[in-house]
Coordinates of C-alpha atoms in Angstrom, one line a residue:
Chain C
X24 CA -33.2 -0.8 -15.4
X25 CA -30.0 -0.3 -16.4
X26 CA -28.5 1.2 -19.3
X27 CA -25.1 1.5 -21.3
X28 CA -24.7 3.0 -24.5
X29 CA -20.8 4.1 -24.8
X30 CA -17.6 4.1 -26.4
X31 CA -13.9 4.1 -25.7
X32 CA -11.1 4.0 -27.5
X33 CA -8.9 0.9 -26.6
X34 CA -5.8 0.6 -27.0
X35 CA -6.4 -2.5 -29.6
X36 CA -9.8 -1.8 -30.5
X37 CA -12.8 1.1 -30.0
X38 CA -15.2 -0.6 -27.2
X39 CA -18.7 0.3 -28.4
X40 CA -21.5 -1.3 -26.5
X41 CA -24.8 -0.9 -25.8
X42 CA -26.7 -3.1 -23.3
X43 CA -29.9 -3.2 -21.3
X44 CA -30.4 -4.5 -18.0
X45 CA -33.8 -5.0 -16.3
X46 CA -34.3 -5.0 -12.7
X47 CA -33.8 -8.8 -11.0
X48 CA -32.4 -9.5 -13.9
X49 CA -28.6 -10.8 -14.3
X50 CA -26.9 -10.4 -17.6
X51 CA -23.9 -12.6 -18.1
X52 CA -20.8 -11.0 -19.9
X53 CA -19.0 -13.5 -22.1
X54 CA -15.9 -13.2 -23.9
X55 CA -12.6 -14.4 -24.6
X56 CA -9.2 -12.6 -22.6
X57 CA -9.0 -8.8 -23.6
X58 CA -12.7 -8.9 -25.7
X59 CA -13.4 -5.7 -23.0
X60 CA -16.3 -7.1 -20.7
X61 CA -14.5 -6.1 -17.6
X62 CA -13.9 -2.2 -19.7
X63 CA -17.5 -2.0 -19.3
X64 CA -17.5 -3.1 -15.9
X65 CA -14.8 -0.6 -14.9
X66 CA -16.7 1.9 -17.4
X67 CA -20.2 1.8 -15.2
X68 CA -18.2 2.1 -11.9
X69 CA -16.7 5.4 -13.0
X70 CA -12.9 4.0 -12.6
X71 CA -12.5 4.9 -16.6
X72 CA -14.3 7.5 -18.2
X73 CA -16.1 6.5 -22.1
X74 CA -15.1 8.8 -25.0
X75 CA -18.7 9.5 -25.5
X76 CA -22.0 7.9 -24.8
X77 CA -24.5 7.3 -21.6
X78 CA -24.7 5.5 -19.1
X79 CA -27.5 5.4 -16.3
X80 CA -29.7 2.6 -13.8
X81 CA -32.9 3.5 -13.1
X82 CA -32.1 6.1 -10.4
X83 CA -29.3 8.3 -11.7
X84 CA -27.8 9.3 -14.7
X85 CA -23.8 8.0 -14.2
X86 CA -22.4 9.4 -17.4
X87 CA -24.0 11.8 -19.9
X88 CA -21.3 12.9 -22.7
X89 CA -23.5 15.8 -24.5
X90 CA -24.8 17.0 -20.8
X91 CA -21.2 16.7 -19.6
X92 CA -22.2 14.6 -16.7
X93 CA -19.7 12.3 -14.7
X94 CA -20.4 10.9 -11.2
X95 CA -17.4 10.0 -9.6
X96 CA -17.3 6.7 -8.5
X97 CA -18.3 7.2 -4.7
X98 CA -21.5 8.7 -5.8
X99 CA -22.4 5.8 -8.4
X100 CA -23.7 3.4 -5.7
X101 CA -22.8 0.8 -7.4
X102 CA -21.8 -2.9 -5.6
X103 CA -18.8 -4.1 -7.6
X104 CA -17.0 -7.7 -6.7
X105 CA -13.6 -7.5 -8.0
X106 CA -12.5 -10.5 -9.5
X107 CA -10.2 -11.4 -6.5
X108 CA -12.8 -10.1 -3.9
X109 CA -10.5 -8.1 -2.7
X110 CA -11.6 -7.9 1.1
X111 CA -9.8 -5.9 2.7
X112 CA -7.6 -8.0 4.9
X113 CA -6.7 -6.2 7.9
X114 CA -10.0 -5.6 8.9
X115 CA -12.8 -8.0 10.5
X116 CA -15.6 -9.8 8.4
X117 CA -17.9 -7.2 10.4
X118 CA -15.6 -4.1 9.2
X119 CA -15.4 -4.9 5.7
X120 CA -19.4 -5.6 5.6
X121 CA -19.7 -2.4 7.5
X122 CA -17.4 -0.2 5.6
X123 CA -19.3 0.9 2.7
X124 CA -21.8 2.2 5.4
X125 CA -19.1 3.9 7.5
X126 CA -17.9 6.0 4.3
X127 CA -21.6 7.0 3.7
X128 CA -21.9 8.1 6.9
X129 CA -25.1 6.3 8.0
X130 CA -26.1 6.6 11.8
X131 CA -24.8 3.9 13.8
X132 CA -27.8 1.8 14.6
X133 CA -28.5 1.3 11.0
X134 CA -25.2 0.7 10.5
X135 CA -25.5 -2.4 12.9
X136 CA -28.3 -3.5 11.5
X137 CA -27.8 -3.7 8.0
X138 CA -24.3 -4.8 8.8
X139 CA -26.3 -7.8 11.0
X140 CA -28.7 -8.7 8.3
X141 CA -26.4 -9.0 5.5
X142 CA -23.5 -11.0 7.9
X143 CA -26.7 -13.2 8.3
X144 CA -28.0 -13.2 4.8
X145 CA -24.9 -14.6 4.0
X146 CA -24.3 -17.0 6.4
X147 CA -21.1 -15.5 7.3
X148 CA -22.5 -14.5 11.1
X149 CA -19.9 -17.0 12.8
X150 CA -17.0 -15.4 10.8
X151 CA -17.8 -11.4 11.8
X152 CA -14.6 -11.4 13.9
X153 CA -12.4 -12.6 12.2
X154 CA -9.8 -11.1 10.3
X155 CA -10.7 -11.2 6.5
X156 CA -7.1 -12.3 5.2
X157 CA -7.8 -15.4 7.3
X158 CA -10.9 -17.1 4.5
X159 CA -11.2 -18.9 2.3
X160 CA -11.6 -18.2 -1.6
X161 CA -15.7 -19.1 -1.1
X162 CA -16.1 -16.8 2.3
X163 CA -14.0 -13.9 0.4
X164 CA -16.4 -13.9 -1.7
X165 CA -19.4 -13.8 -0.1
X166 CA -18.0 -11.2 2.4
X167 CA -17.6 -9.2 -1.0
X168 CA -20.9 -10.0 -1.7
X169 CA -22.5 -8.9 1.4
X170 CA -20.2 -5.7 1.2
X171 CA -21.1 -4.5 -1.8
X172 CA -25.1 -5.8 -0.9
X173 CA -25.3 -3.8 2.4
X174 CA -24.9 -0.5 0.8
X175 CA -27.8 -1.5 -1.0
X176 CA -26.8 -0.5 -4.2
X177 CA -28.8 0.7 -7.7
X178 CA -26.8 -1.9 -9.5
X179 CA -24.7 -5.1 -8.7
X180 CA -21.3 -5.8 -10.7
X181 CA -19.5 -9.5 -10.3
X182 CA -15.8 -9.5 -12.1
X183 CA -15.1 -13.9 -12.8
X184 CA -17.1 -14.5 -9.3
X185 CA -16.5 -18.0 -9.5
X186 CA -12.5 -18.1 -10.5
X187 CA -10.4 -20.0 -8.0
X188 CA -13.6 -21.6 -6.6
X189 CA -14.1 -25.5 -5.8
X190 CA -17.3 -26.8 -7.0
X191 CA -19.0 -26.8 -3.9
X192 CA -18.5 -22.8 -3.3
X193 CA -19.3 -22.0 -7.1
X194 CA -22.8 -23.4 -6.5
X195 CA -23.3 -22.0 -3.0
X196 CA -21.9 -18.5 -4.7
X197 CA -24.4 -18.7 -7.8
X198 CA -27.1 -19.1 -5.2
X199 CA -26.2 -16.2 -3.6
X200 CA -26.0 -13.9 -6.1
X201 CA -29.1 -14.9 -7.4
X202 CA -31.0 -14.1 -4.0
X203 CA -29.1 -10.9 -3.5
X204 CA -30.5 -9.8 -7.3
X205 CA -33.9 -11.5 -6.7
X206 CA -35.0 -9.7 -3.2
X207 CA -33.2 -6.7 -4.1
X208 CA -34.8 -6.1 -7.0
X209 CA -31.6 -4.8 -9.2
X210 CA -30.0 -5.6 -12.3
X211 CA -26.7 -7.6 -12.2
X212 CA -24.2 -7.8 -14.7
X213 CA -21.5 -10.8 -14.4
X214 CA -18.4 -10.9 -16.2
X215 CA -17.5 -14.6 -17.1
X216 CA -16.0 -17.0 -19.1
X217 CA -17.4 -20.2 -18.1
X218 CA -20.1 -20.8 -20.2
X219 CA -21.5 -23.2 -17.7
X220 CA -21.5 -20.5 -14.4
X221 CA -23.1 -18.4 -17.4
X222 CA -26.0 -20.8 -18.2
X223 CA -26.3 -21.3 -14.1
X224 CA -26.4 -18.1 -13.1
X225 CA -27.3 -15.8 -16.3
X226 CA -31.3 -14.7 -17.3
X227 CA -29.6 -12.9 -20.7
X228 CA -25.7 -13.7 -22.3
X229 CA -24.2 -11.3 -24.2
X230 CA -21.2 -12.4 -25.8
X231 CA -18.5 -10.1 -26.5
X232 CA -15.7 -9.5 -28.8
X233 CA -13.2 -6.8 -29.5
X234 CA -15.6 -4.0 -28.0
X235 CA -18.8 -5.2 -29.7
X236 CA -21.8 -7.4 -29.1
X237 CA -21.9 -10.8 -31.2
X238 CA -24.8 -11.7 -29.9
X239 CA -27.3 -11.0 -27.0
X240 CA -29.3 -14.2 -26.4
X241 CA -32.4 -14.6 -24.3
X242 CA -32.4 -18.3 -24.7
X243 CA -31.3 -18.8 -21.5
X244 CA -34.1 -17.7 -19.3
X245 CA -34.6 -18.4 -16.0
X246 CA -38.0 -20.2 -15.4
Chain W
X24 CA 29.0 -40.9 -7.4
X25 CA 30.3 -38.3 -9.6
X26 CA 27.3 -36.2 -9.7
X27 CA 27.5 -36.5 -5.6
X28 CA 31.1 -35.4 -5.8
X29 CA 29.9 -32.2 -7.6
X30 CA 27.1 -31.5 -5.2
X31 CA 29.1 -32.1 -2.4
X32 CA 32.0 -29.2 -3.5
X33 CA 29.3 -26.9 -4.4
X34 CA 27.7 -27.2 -1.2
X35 CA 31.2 -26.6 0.4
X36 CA 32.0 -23.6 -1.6
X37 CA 28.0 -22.5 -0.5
X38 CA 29.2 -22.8 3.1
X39 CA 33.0 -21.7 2.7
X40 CA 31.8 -18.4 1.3
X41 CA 28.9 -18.0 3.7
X42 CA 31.5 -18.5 6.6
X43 CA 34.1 -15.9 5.1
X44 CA 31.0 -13.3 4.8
X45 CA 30.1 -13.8 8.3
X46 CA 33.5 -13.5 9.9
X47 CA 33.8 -10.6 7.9
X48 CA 30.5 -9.0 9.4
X49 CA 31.4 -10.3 12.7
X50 CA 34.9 -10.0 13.3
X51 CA 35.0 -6.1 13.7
X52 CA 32.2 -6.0 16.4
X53 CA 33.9 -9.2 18.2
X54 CA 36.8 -7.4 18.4
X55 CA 34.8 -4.0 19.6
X56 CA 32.9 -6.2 22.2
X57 CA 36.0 -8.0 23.5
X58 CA 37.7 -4.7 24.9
X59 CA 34.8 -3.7 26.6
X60 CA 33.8 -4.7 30.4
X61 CA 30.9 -4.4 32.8
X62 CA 33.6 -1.8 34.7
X63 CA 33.7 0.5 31.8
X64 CA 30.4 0.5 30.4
X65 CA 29.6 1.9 34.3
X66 CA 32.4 4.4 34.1
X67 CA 31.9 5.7 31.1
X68 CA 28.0 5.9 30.1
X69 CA 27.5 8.5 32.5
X70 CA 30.0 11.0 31.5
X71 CA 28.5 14.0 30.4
X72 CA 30.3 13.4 26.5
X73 CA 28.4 10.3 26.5
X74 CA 25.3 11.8 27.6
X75 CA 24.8 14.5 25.4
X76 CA 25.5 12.8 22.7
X77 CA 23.2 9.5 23.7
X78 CA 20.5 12.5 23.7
X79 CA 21.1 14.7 21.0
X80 CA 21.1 11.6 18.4
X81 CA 18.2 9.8 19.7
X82 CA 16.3 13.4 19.5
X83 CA 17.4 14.4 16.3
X84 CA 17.0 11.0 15.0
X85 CA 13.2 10.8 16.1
X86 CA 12.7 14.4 14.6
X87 CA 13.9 13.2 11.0
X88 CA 12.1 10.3 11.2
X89 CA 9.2 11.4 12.2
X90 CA 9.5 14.6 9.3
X91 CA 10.3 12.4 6.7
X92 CA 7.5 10.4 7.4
X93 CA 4.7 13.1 7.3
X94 CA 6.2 14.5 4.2
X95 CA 7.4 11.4 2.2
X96 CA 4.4 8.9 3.2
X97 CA 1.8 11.1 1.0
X98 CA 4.9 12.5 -1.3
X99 CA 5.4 8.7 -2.7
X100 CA 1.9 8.2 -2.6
X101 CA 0.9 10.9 -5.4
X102 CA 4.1 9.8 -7.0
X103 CA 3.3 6.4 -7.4
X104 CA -0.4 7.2 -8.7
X105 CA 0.7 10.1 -10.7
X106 CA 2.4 9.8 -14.2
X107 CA 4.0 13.6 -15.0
X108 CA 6.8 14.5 -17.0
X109 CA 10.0 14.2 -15.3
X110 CA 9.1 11.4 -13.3
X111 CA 11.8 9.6 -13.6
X112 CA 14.2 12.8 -12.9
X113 CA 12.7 12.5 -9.7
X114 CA 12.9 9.2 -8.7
X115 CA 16.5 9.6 -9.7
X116 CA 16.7 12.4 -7.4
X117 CA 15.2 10.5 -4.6
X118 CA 17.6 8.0 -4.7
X119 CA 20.7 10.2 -4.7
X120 CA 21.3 10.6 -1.7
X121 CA 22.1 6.5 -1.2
X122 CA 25.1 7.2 -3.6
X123 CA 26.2 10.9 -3.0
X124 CA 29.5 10.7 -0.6
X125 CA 27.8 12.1 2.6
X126 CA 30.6 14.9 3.0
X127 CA 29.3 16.0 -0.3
X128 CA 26.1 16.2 0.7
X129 CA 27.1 18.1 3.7
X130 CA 29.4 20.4 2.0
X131 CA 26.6 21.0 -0.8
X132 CA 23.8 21.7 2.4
X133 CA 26.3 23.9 4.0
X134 CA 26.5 25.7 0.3
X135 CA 22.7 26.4 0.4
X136 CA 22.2 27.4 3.8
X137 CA 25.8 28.4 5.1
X138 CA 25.8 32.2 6.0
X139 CA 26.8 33.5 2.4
X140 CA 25.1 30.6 0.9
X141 CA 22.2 30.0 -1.7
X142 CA 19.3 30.7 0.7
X143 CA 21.8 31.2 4.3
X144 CA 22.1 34.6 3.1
X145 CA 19.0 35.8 2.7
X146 CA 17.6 33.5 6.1
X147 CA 20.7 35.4 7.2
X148 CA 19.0 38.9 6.9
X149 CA 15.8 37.9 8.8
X150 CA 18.0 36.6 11.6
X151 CA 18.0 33.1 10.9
X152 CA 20.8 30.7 11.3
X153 CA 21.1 27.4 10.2
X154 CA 24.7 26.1 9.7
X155 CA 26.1 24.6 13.1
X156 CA 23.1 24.4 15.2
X157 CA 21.4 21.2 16.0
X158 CA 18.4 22.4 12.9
X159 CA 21.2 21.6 10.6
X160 CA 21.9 18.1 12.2
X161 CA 18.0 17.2 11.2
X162 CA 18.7 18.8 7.5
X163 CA 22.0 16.5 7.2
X164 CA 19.7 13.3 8.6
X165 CA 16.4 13.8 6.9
X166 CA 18.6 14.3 3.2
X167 CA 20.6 10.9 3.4
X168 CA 18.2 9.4 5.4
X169 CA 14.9 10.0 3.6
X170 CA 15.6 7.7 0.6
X171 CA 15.1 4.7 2.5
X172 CA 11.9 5.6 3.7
X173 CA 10.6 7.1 0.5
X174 CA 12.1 4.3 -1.9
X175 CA 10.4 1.7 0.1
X176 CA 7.1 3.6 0.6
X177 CA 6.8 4.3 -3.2
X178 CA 7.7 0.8 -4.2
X179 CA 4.9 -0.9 -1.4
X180 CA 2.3 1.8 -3.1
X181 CA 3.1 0.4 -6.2
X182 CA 2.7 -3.3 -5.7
X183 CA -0.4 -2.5 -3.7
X184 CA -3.0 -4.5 -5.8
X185 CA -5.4 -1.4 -6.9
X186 CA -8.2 -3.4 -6.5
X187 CA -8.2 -2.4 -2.7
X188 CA -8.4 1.1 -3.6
X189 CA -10.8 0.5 -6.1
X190 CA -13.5 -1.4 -4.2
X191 CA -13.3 1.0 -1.3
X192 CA -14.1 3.9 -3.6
X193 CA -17.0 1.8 -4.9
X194 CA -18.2 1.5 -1.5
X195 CA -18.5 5.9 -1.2
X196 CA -15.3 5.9 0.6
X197 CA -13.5 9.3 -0.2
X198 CA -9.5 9.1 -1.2
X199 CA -9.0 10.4 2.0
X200 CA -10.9 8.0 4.1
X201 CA -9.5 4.8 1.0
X202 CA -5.8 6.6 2.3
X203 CA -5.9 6.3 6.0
X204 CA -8.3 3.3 6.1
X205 CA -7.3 0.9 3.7
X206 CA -3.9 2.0 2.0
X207 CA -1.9 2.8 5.0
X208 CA -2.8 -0.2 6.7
X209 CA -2.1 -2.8 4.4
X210 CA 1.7 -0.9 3.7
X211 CA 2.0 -0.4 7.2
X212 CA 4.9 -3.5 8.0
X213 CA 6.9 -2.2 4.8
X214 CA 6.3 1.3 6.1
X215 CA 7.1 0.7 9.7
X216 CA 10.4 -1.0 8.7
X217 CA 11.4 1.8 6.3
X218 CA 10.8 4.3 9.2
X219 CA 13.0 2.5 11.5
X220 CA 16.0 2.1 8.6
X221 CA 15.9 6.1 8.3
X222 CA 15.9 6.1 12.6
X223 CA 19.2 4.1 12.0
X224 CA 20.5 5.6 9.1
X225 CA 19.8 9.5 10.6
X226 CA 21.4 7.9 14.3
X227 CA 25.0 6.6 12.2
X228 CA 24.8 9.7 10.3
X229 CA 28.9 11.5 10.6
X230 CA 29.6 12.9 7.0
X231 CA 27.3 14.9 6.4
X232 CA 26.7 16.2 9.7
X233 CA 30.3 17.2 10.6
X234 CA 30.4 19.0 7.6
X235 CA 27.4 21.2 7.8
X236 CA 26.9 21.4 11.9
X237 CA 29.9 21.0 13.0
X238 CA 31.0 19.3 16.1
X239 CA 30.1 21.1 19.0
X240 CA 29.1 19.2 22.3
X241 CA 25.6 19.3 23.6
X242 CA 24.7 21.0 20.1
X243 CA 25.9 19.4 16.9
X244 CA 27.9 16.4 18.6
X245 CA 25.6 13.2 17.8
X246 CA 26.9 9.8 18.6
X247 CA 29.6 9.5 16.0
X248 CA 30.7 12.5 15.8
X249 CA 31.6 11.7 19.5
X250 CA 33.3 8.4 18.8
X251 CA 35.6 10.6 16.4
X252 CA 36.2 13.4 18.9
X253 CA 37.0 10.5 22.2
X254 CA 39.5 8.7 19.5
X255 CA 41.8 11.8 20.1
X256 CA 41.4 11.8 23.4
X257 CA 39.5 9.4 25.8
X258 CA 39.5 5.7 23.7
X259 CA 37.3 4.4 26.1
X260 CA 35.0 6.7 25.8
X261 CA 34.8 5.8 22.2
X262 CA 34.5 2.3 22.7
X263 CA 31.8 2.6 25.5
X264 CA 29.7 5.0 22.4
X265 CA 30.4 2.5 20.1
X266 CA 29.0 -0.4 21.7
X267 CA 25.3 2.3 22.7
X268 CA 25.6 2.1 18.6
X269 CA 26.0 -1.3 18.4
X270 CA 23.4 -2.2 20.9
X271 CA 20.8 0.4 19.5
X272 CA 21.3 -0.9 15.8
X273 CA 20.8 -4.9 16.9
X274 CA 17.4 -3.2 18.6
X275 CA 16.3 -2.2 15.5
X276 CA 16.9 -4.7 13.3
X277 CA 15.4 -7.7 15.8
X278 CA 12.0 -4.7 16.1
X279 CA 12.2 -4.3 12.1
X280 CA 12.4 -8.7 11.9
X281 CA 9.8 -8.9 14.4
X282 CA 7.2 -6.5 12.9
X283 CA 7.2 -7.5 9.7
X284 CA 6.3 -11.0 11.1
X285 CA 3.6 -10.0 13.4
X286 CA 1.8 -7.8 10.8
X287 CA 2.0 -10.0 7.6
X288 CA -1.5 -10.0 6.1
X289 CA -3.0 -13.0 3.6
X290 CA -3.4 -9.8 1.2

């Protein structure tokens, strides 16, 4: 489960939010330009700190104002797909997959392994050696899927997932995420503004506007 | 037809001017190249003038380079990240050298660390000596060299899309690991060629030098301080210097081209 009940002051408008997330569940984000659903995204990671509030998944508390807590971001565990995917280009498919482990440290066989599993989860096996600047917009982003899914992380965040995507790949990429979510057993919040990648993809849709909730609908459950 | 006309002289003045730029460029280096032969070049590159000189620059050169790179790389890093007050009092004095005369630059190093100067006089008292020894031919090179290198380091830092850094702190990487793994590499062509423009800039360096070192052979005597020293005497020896120069800069302008094609990421 995850949880976020904060505030921050914008520099248009105070962001105050609260949201619940179950586990395999995927809450979609909606919003028009600057409404502040990727502020809470960077909020969760720990890239910008709220002015008060808590937030916490089910394993760790990521921000507590009264108890003064703040996790940095490297100790969040938190997946997060930038909106561009931002794989990092000089390195291999297999590297990028692998690098979250690296950082952690993790012995090497596991390393190989998870690294192996998720590469093949994916589908992106064929494609671990070569360079990441060489894909295409749909294999960016299911490298960036698979590197933020091998760290196996308490929470999985998706930044406009399906911007600069053909048809084919946005389908392929919805499917994805969902199975990631699904056998992982997390909660996944996805910033978009297509309302029709948000019916596709989302359990819940909360739509956003200048910091607060217009509505939070459950209409759109999965069956 | 007269809309053709008008294309037709604009491309001519296009080319006209391109033409007059070039000869300009060209015509000095022709006229360098044209007085030198195969018989001279043999002569002349082994004299001990030539030598020392050939040595001392590529030496010192290397040393600058490789100082201002371990201090300006992580120097325009935190600048670039950082917002202080000031900030732009620095970048203005990081770029000053570019448009300080270098024998002012020179005359003002000699003022700090000549033997009665700013800091020379107390270094002075401990026994150290800086003015006129080969030391202050790296202190002339690293001060109106290091611009290049830090200018371009700060400004690839900046464009670098954050997102990079971000993700790679998501992942549990540290800054230090996000630094050396993911930062460096992806700036690596810009950095590479703004290393090899301070390499150049620090080899060419006379103002600045002559000023502060001095000119003494097999110490402070770099390449063009050479040139000027053979003009009063032996003018071929000049020439056959020149052309090393010449021949060293085309080298690292073809190596600067070539990297930056070799190592272009789809970032």
């Amino acid at each position: 489960m995850f949880k976020f009940a904060a505030s921050k002051q914008l520099r248009d408008f105070t962001l105050d939010l609260s949201i619940q997330v179950a586990d395999e569940e995927i809450m979609v984000l909606m919003g028009g330009n600057g409404a502040g659903k990727t502020t809470v995204l960077r909020l969760t990671a720990g890239l910008l700190t709220p002015d008060c509030g808590t937030i916490e998944t089910g394993k760790k508390i990521l921000y507590h104002h009264h108890s003064k807590i703040n996790c940095p971001v490297q100790d969040r565990n938190i997946g997060y797909v930038f909106q561009n995917a931002a794989v990092f280009p000089h390195m291999t498919v297999y590297d990028n997959v692998a690098f979250g482990l690296r950082a952690r440290g993790v012995d090497s066989q596991t390393l190989a392994n998870r690294t192996d599993e998720w590469l093949e989860r994916l589908a992106i096996s064929d494609l671990a050696t070569v360079r990441a600047g060489h894909l295409s917009g749909g294999q960016k982003q299911r490298v960036a899927l698979a590197r933020a899914m091998a760290t196996e992380p308490d929470l999985l965040m998706l930044d406009e997932p399906f911007t600069a995507l053909d048809q084919k790949n946005q389908i392929a990429v919805r499917e994805w995420i969902c199975l990631c979510v699904r056998e992982q057993k997390i909660p996944c919040l996805l910033v978009t503004h297509n309302p029709a990648d948000a019916e596709a993809v989302g359990d819940r849709i909360c739509v956003i506007d200048r910091g607060h909730v217009l509505e939070d609908s459950s209409s759109f459950l999965r069956s | 037809m007269r809309q053709r006309i008008g294309v037709w002289f604009g491309q001519g003045v296009g080319a006209f001017l391109i033409l007059i730029v070039c000869l300009f460029l060209s015509l000095p280096l022709i006229a360098l190249l044209l007085r030198v032969t195969p018989e001279l070049l043999a002569t002349h590159i082994p004299n001990e003038t030539v030598q020392k000189a050939l040595w001392l620059s590529i030496t010192t050169a290397i040393i600058s380079m490789a100082i201002v790179i371990l201090i300006g790389t992580p120097t325009a890093y935190f600048h670039s990240r950082s917002c202080y007050p000031g900030k732009s009092f620095v970048d203005t004095l990081i770029d000053l050298p570019l448009v300080l005369p270098p024998a002012v630059a020179g005359l003002a190093l000699l003022l700090l660390f000549g033997r009665t100067g700013l800091l020379g006089k107390y270094l002075n008292v401990i026994g150290i000596d800086i003015a006129f020894t080969t030391v202050a031919v790296i202190l002339a090179q690293i001060f109106v060299a290091s611009p290049f290198y830090i200018r371009q380091a700060k400004a690839l830092f900046e464009q670098l899309d954050p997102a990079y850094e971000e993700t790679a702190k998501t992942l549990g990487s540290s800054s230090l690991r996000t630094f050396l793994f993911i930062i460096l590499p992806l700036c690596a062509t810009g950095l590479t060629s703004g290393a090899i423009m301070t390499f150049a800039r620090a080899l060419g360096e006379f103002g600045a030098t002559i000023m502060f070192a001095g000119n003494l052979p097999g110490i402070t005597q770099t390449m063009p301080l050479a040139i000027y020293a053979a003009m009063q005497g032996d003018f071929d020896v000049a020439i056959t210097i020149s052309v090393l120069l010449v021949a060293i800069s085309l080298a690292i302008m073809l190596t600067v081209k070539l990297l930056s094609e070799k190592w272009r990421y789809n970032v």
